[in-house]
Short mmCIF file of C-alpha atoms in Angstrom, two decimals:
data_model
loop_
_atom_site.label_atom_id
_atom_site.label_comp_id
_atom_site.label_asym_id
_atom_site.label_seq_id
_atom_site.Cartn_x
_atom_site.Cartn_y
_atom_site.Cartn_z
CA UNK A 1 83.56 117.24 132.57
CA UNK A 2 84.94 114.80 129.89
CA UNK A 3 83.06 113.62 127.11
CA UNK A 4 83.67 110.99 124.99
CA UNK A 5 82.11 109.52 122.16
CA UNK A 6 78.69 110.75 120.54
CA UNK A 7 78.37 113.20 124.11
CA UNK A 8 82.01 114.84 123.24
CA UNK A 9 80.35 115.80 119.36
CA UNK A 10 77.54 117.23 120.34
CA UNK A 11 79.46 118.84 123.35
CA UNK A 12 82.28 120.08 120.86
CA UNK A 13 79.71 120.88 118.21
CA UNK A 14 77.18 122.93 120.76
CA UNK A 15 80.24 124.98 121.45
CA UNK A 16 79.85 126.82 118.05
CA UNK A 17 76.38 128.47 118.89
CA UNK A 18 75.99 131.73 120.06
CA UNK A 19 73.18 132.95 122.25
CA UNK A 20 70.47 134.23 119.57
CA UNK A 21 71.50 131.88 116.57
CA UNK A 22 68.81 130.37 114.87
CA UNK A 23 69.76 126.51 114.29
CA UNK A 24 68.60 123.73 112.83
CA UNK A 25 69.47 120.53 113.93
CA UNK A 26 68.71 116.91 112.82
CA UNK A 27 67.32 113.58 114.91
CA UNK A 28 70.23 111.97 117.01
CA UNK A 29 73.51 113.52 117.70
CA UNK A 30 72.67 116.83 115.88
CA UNK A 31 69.87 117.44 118.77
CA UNK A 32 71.76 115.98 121.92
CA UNK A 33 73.92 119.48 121.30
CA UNK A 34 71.00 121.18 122.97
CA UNK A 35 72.59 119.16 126.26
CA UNK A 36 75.68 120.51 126.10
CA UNK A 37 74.98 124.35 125.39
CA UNK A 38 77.51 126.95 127.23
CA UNK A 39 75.91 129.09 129.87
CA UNK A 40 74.05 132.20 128.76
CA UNK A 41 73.41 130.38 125.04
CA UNK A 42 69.81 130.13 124.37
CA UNK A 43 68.63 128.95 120.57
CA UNK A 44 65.99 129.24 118.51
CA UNK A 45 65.69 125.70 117.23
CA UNK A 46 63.32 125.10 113.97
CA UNK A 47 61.34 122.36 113.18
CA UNK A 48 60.91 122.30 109.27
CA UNK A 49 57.19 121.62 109.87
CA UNK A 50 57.02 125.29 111.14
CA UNK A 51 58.10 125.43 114.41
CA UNK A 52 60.73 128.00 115.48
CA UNK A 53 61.12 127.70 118.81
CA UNK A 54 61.01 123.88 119.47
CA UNK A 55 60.76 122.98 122.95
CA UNK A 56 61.43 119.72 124.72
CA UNK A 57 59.12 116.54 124.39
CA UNK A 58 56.80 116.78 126.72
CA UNK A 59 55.15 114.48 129.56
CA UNK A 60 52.74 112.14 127.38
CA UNK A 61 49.71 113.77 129.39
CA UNK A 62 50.68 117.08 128.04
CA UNK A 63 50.72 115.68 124.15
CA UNK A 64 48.62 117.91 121.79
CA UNK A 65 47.80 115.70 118.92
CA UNK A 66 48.04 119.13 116.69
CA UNK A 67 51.67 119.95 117.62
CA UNK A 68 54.26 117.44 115.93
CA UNK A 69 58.11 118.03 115.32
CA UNK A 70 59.64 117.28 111.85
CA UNK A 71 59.27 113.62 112.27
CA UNK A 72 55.61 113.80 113.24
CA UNK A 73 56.52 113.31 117.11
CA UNK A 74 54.85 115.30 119.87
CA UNK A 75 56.66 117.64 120.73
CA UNK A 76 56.36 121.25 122.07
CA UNK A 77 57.07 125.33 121.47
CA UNK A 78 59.48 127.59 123.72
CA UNK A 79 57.83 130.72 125.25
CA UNK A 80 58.08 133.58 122.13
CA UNK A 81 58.85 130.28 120.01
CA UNK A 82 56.03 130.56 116.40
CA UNK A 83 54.35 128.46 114.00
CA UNK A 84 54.57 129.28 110.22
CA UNK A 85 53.81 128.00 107.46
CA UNK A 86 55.67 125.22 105.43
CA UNK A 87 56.91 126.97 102.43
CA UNK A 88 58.19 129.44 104.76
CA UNK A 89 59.87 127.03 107.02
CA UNK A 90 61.88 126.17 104.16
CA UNK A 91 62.42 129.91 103.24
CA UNK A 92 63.98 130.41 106.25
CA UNK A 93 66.47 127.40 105.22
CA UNK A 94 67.40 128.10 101.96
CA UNK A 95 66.80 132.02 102.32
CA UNK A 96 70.15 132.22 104.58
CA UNK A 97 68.52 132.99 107.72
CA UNK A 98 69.19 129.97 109.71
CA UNK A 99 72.77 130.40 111.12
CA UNK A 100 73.69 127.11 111.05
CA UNK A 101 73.02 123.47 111.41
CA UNK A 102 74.32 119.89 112.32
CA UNK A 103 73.80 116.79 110.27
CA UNK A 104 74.68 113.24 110.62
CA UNK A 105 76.27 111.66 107.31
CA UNK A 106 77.24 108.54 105.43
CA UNK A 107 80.43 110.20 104.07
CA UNK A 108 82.14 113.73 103.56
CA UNK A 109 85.30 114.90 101.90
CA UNK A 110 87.89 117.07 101.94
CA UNK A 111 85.83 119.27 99.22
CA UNK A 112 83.10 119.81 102.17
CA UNK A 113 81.47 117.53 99.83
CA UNK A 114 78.36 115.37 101.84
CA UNK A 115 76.25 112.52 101.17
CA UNK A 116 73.87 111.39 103.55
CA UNK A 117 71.09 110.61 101.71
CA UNK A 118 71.07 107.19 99.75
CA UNK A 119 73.48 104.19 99.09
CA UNK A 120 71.65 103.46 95.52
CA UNK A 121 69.75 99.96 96.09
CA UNK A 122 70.19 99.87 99.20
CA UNK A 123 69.37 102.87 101.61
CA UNK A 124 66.69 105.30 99.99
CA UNK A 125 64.61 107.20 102.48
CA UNK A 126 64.56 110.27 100.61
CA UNK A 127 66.29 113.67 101.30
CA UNK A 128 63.67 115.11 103.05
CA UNK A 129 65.07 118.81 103.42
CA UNK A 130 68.58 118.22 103.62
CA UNK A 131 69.49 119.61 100.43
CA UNK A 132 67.80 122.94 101.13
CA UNK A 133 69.77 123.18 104.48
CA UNK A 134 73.03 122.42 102.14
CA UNK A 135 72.12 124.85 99.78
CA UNK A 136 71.04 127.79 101.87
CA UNK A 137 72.64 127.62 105.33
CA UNK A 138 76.22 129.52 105.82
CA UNK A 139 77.56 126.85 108.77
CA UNK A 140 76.60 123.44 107.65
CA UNK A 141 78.43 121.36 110.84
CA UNK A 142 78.84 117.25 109.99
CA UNK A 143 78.58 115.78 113.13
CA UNK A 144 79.54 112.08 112.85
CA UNK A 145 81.08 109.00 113.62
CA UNK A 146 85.04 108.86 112.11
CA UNK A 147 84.90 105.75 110.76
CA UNK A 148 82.40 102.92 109.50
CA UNK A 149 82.01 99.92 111.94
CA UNK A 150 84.65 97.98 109.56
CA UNK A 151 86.81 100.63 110.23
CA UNK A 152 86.74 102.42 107.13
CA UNK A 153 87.00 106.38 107.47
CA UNK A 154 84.07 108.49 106.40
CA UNK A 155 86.69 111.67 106.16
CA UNK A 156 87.44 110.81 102.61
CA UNK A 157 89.18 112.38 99.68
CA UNK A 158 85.93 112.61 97.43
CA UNK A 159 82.60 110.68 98.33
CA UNK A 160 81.25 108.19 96.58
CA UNK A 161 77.83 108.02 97.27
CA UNK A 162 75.11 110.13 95.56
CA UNK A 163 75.71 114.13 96.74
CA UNK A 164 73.03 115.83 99.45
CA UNK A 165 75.54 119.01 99.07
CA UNK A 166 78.50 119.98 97.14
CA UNK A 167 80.99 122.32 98.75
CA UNK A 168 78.70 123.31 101.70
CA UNK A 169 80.44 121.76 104.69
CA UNK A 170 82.13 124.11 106.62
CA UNK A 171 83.01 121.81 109.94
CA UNK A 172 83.82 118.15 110.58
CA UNK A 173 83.04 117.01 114.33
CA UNK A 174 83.83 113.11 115.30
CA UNK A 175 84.54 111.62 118.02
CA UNK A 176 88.11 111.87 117.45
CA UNK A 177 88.97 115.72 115.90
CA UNK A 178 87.79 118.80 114.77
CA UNK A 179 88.54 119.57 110.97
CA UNK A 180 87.53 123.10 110.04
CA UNK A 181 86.85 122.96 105.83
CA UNK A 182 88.71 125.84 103.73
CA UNK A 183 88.97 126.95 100.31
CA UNK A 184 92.82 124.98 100.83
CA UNK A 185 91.34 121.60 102.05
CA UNK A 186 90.81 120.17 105.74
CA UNK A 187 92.51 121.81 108.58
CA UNK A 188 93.21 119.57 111.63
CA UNK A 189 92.19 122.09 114.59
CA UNK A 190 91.51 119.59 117.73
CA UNK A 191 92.39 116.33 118.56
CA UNK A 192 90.09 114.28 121.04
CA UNK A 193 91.97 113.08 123.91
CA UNK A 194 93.32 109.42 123.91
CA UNK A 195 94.30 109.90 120.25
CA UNK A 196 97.27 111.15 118.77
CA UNK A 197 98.25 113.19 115.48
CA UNK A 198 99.01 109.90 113.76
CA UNK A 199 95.94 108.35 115.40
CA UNK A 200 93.90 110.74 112.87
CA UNK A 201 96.61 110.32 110.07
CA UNK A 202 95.48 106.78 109.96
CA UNK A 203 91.76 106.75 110.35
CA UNK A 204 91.48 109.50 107.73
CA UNK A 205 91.07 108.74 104.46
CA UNK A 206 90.89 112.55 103.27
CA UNK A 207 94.15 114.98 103.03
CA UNK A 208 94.50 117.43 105.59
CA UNK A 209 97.04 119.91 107.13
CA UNK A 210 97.72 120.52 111.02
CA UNK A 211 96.70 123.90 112.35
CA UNK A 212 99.60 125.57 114.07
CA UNK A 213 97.63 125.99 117.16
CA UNK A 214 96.65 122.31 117.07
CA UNK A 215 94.15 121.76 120.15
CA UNK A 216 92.35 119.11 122.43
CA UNK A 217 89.03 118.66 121.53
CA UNK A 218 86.18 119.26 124.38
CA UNK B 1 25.85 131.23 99.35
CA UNK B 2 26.90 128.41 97.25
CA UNK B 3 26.45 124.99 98.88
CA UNK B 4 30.37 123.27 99.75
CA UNK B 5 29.34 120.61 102.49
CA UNK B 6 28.83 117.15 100.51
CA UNK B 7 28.64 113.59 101.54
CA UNK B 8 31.27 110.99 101.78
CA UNK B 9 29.70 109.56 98.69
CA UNK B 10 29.45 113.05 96.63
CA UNK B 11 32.95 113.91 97.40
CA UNK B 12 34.23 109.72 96.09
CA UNK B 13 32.31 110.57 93.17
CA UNK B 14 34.96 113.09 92.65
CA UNK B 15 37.67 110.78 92.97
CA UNK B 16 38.70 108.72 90.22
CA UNK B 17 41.49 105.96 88.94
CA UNK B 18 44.49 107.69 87.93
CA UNK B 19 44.55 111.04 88.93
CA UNK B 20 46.84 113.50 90.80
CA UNK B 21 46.34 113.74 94.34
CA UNK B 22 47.47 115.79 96.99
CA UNK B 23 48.20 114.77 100.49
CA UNK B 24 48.30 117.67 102.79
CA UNK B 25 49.86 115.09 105.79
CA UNK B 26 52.85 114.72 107.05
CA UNK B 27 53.60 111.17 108.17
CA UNK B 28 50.39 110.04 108.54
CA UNK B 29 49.04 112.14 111.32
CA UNK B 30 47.21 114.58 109.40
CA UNK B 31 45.35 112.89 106.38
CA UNK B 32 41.66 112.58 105.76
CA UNK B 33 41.32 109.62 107.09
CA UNK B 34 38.09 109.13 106.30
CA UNK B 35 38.23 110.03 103.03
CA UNK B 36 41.18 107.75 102.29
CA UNK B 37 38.83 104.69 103.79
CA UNK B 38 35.92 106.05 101.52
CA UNK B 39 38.92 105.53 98.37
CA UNK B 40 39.92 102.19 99.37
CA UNK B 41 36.62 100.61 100.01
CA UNK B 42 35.52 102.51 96.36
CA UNK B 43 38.51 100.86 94.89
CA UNK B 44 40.57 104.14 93.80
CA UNK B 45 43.74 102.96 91.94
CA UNK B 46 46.66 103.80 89.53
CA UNK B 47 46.75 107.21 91.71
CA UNK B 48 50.07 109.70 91.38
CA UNK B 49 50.35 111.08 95.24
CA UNK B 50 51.89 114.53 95.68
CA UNK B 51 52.93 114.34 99.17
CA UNK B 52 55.61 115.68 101.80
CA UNK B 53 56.04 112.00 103.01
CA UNK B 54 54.63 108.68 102.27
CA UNK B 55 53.04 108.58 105.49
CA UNK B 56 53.56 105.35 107.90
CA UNK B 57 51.96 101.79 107.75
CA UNK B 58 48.41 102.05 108.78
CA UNK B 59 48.32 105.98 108.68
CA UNK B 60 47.24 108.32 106.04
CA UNK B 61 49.24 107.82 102.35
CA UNK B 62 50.64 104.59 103.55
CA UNK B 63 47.19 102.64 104.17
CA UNK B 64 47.16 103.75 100.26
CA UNK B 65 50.43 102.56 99.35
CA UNK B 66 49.44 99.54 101.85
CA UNK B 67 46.60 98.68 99.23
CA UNK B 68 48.80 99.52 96.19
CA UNK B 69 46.54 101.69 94.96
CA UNK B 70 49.60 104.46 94.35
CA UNK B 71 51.60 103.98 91.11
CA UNK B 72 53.43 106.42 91.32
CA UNK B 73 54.55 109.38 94.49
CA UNK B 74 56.22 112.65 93.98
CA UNK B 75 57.81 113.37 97.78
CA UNK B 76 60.83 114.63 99.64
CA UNK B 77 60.69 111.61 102.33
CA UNK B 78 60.03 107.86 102.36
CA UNK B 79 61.31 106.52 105.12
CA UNK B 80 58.89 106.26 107.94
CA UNK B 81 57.25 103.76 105.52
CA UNK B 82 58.73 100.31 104.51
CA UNK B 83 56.36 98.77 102.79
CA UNK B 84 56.78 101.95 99.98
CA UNK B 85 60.54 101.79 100.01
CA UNK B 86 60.23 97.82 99.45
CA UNK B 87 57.68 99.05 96.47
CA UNK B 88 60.26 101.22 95.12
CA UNK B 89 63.19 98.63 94.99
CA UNK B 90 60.46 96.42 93.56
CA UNK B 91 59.88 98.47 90.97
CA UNK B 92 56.13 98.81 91.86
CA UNK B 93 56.01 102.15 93.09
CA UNK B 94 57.67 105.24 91.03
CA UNK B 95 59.49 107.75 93.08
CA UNK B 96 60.40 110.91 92.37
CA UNK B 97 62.59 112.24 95.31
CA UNK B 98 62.11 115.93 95.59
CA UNK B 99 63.78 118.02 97.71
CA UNK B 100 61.77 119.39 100.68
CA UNK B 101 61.64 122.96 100.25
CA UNK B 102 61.81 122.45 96.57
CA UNK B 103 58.48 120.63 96.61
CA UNK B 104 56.84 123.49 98.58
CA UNK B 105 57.97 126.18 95.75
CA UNK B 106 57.14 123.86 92.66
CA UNK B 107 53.78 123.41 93.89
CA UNK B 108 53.75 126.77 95.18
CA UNK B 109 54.55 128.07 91.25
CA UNK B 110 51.91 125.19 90.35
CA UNK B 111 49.18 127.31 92.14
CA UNK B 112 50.53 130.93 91.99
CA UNK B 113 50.87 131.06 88.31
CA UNK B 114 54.55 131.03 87.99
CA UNK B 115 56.26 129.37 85.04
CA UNK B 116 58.89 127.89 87.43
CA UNK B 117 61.39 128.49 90.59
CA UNK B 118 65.09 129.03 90.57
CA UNK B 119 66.85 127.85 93.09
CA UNK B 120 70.59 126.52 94.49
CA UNK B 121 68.76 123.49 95.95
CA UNK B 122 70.46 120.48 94.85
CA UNK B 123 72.78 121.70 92.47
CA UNK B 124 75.99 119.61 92.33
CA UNK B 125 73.82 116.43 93.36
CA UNK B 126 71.84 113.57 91.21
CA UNK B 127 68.35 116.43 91.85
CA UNK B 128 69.75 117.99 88.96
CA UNK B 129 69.99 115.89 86.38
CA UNK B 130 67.61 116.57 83.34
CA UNK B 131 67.44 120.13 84.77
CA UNK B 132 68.21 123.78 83.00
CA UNK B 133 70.93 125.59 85.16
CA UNK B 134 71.13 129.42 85.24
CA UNK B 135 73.87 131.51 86.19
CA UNK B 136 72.67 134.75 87.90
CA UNK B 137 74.67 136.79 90.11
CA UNK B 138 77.46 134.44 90.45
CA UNK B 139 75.30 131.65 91.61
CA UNK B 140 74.05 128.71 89.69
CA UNK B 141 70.33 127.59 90.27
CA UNK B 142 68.22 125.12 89.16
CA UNK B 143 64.91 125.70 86.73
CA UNK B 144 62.65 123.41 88.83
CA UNK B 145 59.18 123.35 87.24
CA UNK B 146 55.70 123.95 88.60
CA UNK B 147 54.04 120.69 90.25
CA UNK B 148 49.83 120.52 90.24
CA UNK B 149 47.50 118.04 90.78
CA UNK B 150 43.73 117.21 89.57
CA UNK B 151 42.92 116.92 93.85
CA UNK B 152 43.98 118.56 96.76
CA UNK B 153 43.16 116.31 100.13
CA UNK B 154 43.11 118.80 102.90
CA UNK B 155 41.94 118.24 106.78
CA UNK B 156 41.16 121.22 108.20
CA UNK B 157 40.65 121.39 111.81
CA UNK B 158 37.88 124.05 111.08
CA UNK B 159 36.00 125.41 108.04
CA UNK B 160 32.93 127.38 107.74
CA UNK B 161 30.17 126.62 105.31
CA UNK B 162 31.65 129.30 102.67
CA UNK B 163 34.68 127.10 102.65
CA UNK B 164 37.30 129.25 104.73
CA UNK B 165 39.90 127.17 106.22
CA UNK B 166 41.76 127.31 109.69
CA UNK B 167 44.42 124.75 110.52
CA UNK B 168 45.29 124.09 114.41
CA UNK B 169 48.89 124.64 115.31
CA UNK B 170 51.84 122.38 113.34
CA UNK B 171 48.58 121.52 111.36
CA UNK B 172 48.73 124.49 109.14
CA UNK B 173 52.21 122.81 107.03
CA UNK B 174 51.29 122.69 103.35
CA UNK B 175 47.52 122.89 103.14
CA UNK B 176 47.57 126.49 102.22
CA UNK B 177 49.90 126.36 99.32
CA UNK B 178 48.11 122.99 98.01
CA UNK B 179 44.92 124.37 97.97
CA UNK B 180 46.01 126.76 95.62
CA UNK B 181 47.85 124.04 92.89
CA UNK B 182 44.50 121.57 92.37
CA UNK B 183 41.87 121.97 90.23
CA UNK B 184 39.36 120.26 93.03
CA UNK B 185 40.36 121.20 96.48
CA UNK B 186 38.62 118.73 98.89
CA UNK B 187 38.87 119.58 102.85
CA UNK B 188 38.00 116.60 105.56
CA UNK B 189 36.94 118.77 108.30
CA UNK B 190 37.11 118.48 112.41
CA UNK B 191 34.51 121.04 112.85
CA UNK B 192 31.93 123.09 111.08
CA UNK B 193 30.82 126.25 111.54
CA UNK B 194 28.08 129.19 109.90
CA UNK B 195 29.69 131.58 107.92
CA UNK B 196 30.95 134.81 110.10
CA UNK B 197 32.22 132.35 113.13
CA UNK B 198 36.04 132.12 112.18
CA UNK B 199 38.38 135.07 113.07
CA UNK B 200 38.30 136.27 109.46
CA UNK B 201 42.60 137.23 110.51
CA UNK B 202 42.92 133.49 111.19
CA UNK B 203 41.99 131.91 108.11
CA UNK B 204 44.52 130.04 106.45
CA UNK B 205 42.37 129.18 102.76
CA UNK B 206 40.22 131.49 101.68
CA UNK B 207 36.83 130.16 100.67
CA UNK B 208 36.99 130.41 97.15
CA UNK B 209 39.32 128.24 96.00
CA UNK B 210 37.69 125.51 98.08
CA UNK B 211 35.50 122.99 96.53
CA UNK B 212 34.43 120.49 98.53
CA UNK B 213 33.81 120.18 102.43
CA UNK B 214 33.23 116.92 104.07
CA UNK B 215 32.60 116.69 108.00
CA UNK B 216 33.98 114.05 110.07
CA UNK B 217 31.05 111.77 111.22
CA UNK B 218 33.98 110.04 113.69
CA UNK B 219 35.99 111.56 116.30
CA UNK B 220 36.92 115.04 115.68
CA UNK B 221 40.52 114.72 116.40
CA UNK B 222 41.79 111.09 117.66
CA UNK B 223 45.12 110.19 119.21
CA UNK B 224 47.64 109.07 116.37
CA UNK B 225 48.35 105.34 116.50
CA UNK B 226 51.51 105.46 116.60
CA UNK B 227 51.70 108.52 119.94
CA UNK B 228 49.05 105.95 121.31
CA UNK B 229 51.81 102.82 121.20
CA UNK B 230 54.14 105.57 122.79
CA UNK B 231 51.61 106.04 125.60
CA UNK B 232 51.05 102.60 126.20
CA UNK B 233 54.66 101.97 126.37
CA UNK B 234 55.70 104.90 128.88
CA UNK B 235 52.45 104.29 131.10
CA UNK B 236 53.83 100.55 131.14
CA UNK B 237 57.74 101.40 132.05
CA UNK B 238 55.92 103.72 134.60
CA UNK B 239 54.00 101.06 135.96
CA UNK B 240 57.00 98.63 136.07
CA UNK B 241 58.88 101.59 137.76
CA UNK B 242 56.51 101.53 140.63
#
């Protein structure tokens, strides 16, 4: 099947899991990966309200008015999935033993640099817990669109909005490539189909270098 | 056994212009709500809110913010509610943005007697301005210090008369840690019961560090507003579907 889109980043980004992982994965894009998971990969998805083990929404006449995901939805627990406490929820963020999770963002760099959390006077919702997963989770995946709807690329060479992480990004998934963030910059490892190398070269903003083994994206 | 169940009235009397108050919710959906109508017919104002989130128009926090009554919040989250984020731009409500699992472990010190946390949460961003930064084992971290609050709101969906707490499900969130960083913890409860009815492996608070108990005189446990408006709207596409 070919994805394209918002369907071929979660696709592409769901492709990172592993069957076991513990995940945790924000509103939108970041949770339509759970659509796309490989065969044989089952996750333990955490709510930071306490859930590990978040299920699927369920039908309305199965609602339990005492069982709400992270943005006080209803929602519902996987068989073996557990409820714990706040502070813990959070322990399990910043304590290193979520494997990894997918955020949408406002910009990222070539650093690994993100900011998704404010455009000062503007856009201030608060950062909720995205700092903590910055801080304390080893994969931090961006999963976003490549480019603003002027055009301009969010792949840039440092951000200039307000920081939710520095250094933490470790992956790059849009709808158009794959960059994989090292300690040497932005490494071009898949290219969507429809675009080309110089496709990327001009809807990036950031420096990056081609991987030898230079793939299509899917 | 020392009396904890008090009237709406005896626990307002409690509750006074300018304090610090703790909002065990989340977005709304797990205040006590009857409490919170209690403050705003009393006329509670110039409160600072300790809360996860500023809850949502017409639910929990936000019928507070609603009546600006909150001067100032201390949260991780405002975004479910625009009449706060139009407050803050304003310049009528003050917001400090903390992050999530920070707020859990400043309170957390608040009510466990620590002098502080450490921790690589927002270092590198704006969160750490102001802030001491320690180097320990090649990491940097950030002194954050403890929060507290003169009142801790709980809603509990049951207590027994000694004052042990058990919270339902996703309902548990920060009511345990809160009740230990206030010096009057106040619980809106769903149900009552003697002393010796809850599990005693099941309680979430332990009795004596709760104050105040106040029993819901309305429905135990309602549908939340805004899950009702997603009702309506699915039972209607259903309808239209048929």
């Amino acid at each position: 099947m070919t994805y394209t889109g918002r369907e071929l980043i979660a696709a592409r980004c769901a492709k990172f899991f592993k069957d076991g992982d513990f995940v945790n994965l924000g509103i939108g894009v970041p949770l339509m990966c759970t659509n796309y998971l490989p065969e044989g990969v089952d996750l333990w998805l955490e709510a930071e309200i306490g859930i590990v083990g978040s299920g699927p929404t369920p039908h309305y006449t199965e609602w339990d008015v005492d069982i709400a995901d992270a943005g006080g939805l209803p929602t519902s627990l996987i068989k073996g999935g557990s409820i714990v406490p706040h502070d813990r929820s959070f322990g399990f963020i910043r304590g290193g033993h979520i494997d990894a999770c997918v955020l949408g963002t406002l910009q990222v760099d070539q650093e690994g640099n993100i900011a998704n959390w404010m455009i000062p006077g503007k856009f201030a919702p608060g950062m909720g817990g995205a700092m903590d997963l910055c801080a304390g989770v080893p994969r931090v995946i961006v999963a976003t669109d490549h480019c603003e709807k002027n055009g301009a690329s969010k792949i840039l060479k440092k951000c200039t909005l307000p920081l939710t992480g520095a250094k933490c990004v470790t992956d790059i998934v849009t709808e158009r490539c794959y960059f994989q963030v090292t300690d040497k910059g932005l490494v071009l490892k898949e290219i969507a189909d429809g675009y080309s190398l110089d496709d990327i070269r001009a809807c990036t903003e950031a420096a990056f270098t081609v991987a030898d083994d230079v793939g299509v994206m899917g | 056994m020392k009396q904890k169940v008090f009237s709406l009235e005896e626990v307002l009397d409690k509750i006074k212009d300018g304090q610090r108050i703790m909002f065990s919710d989340r977005h709304g959906e797990l205040a006590a709500d009857e409490i919170i109508d209690g403050m705003i017919k009393k006329g509670v104002k110039d409160i600072t809110a300790v809360a996860i989130t500023s809850g949502q128009p017409g639910m929990g926090l936000g019928r507070l913010v609603e009546e600006n009554r909150v001067r100032r919040i201390e949260t991780s989250h405002i975004g479910l509610n625009p009449t706060a984020i139009n407050q803050m731009f304003a310049g009528k409500l003050d917001v400090e943005f903390i992050p999530q699992g920070t707020f859990a472990e400043r309170i957390r010190a608040g009510g466990f007697g620590l002098g502080g946390v450490l921790t690589p949460t927002g270092i590198g961003t704006m969160v750490q301005e102001g802030k001491q930064i320690l180097f320990l084992n090649g990491r940097e971290y950030l002194l954050e210090k403890p929060i507290r609050a003169d009142v801790a709101l709980l809603r509990a969906s049951k207590a027994d008369k000694a004052g042990n707490l058990y919270f339902r499900q996703t309902n548990h969130l920060c009511q345990d840690y809160m009740a230990m960083a206030a010096d009057l913890v106040i619980a809106e409860v769903e149900e009552l019961v003697e002393i010796g009815e809850l599990n005693q492996e099941l309680i979430h608070v332990s009795a004596p560090v709760v104050d105040m108990l106040y029993v819901r005189k309305g429905e135990k446990r309602p549908m939340h507003p805004n899950w009702q408006r997603m009702i309506d709207k699915i039972k209607a596409r259903e309808a239209a579907e048929a």
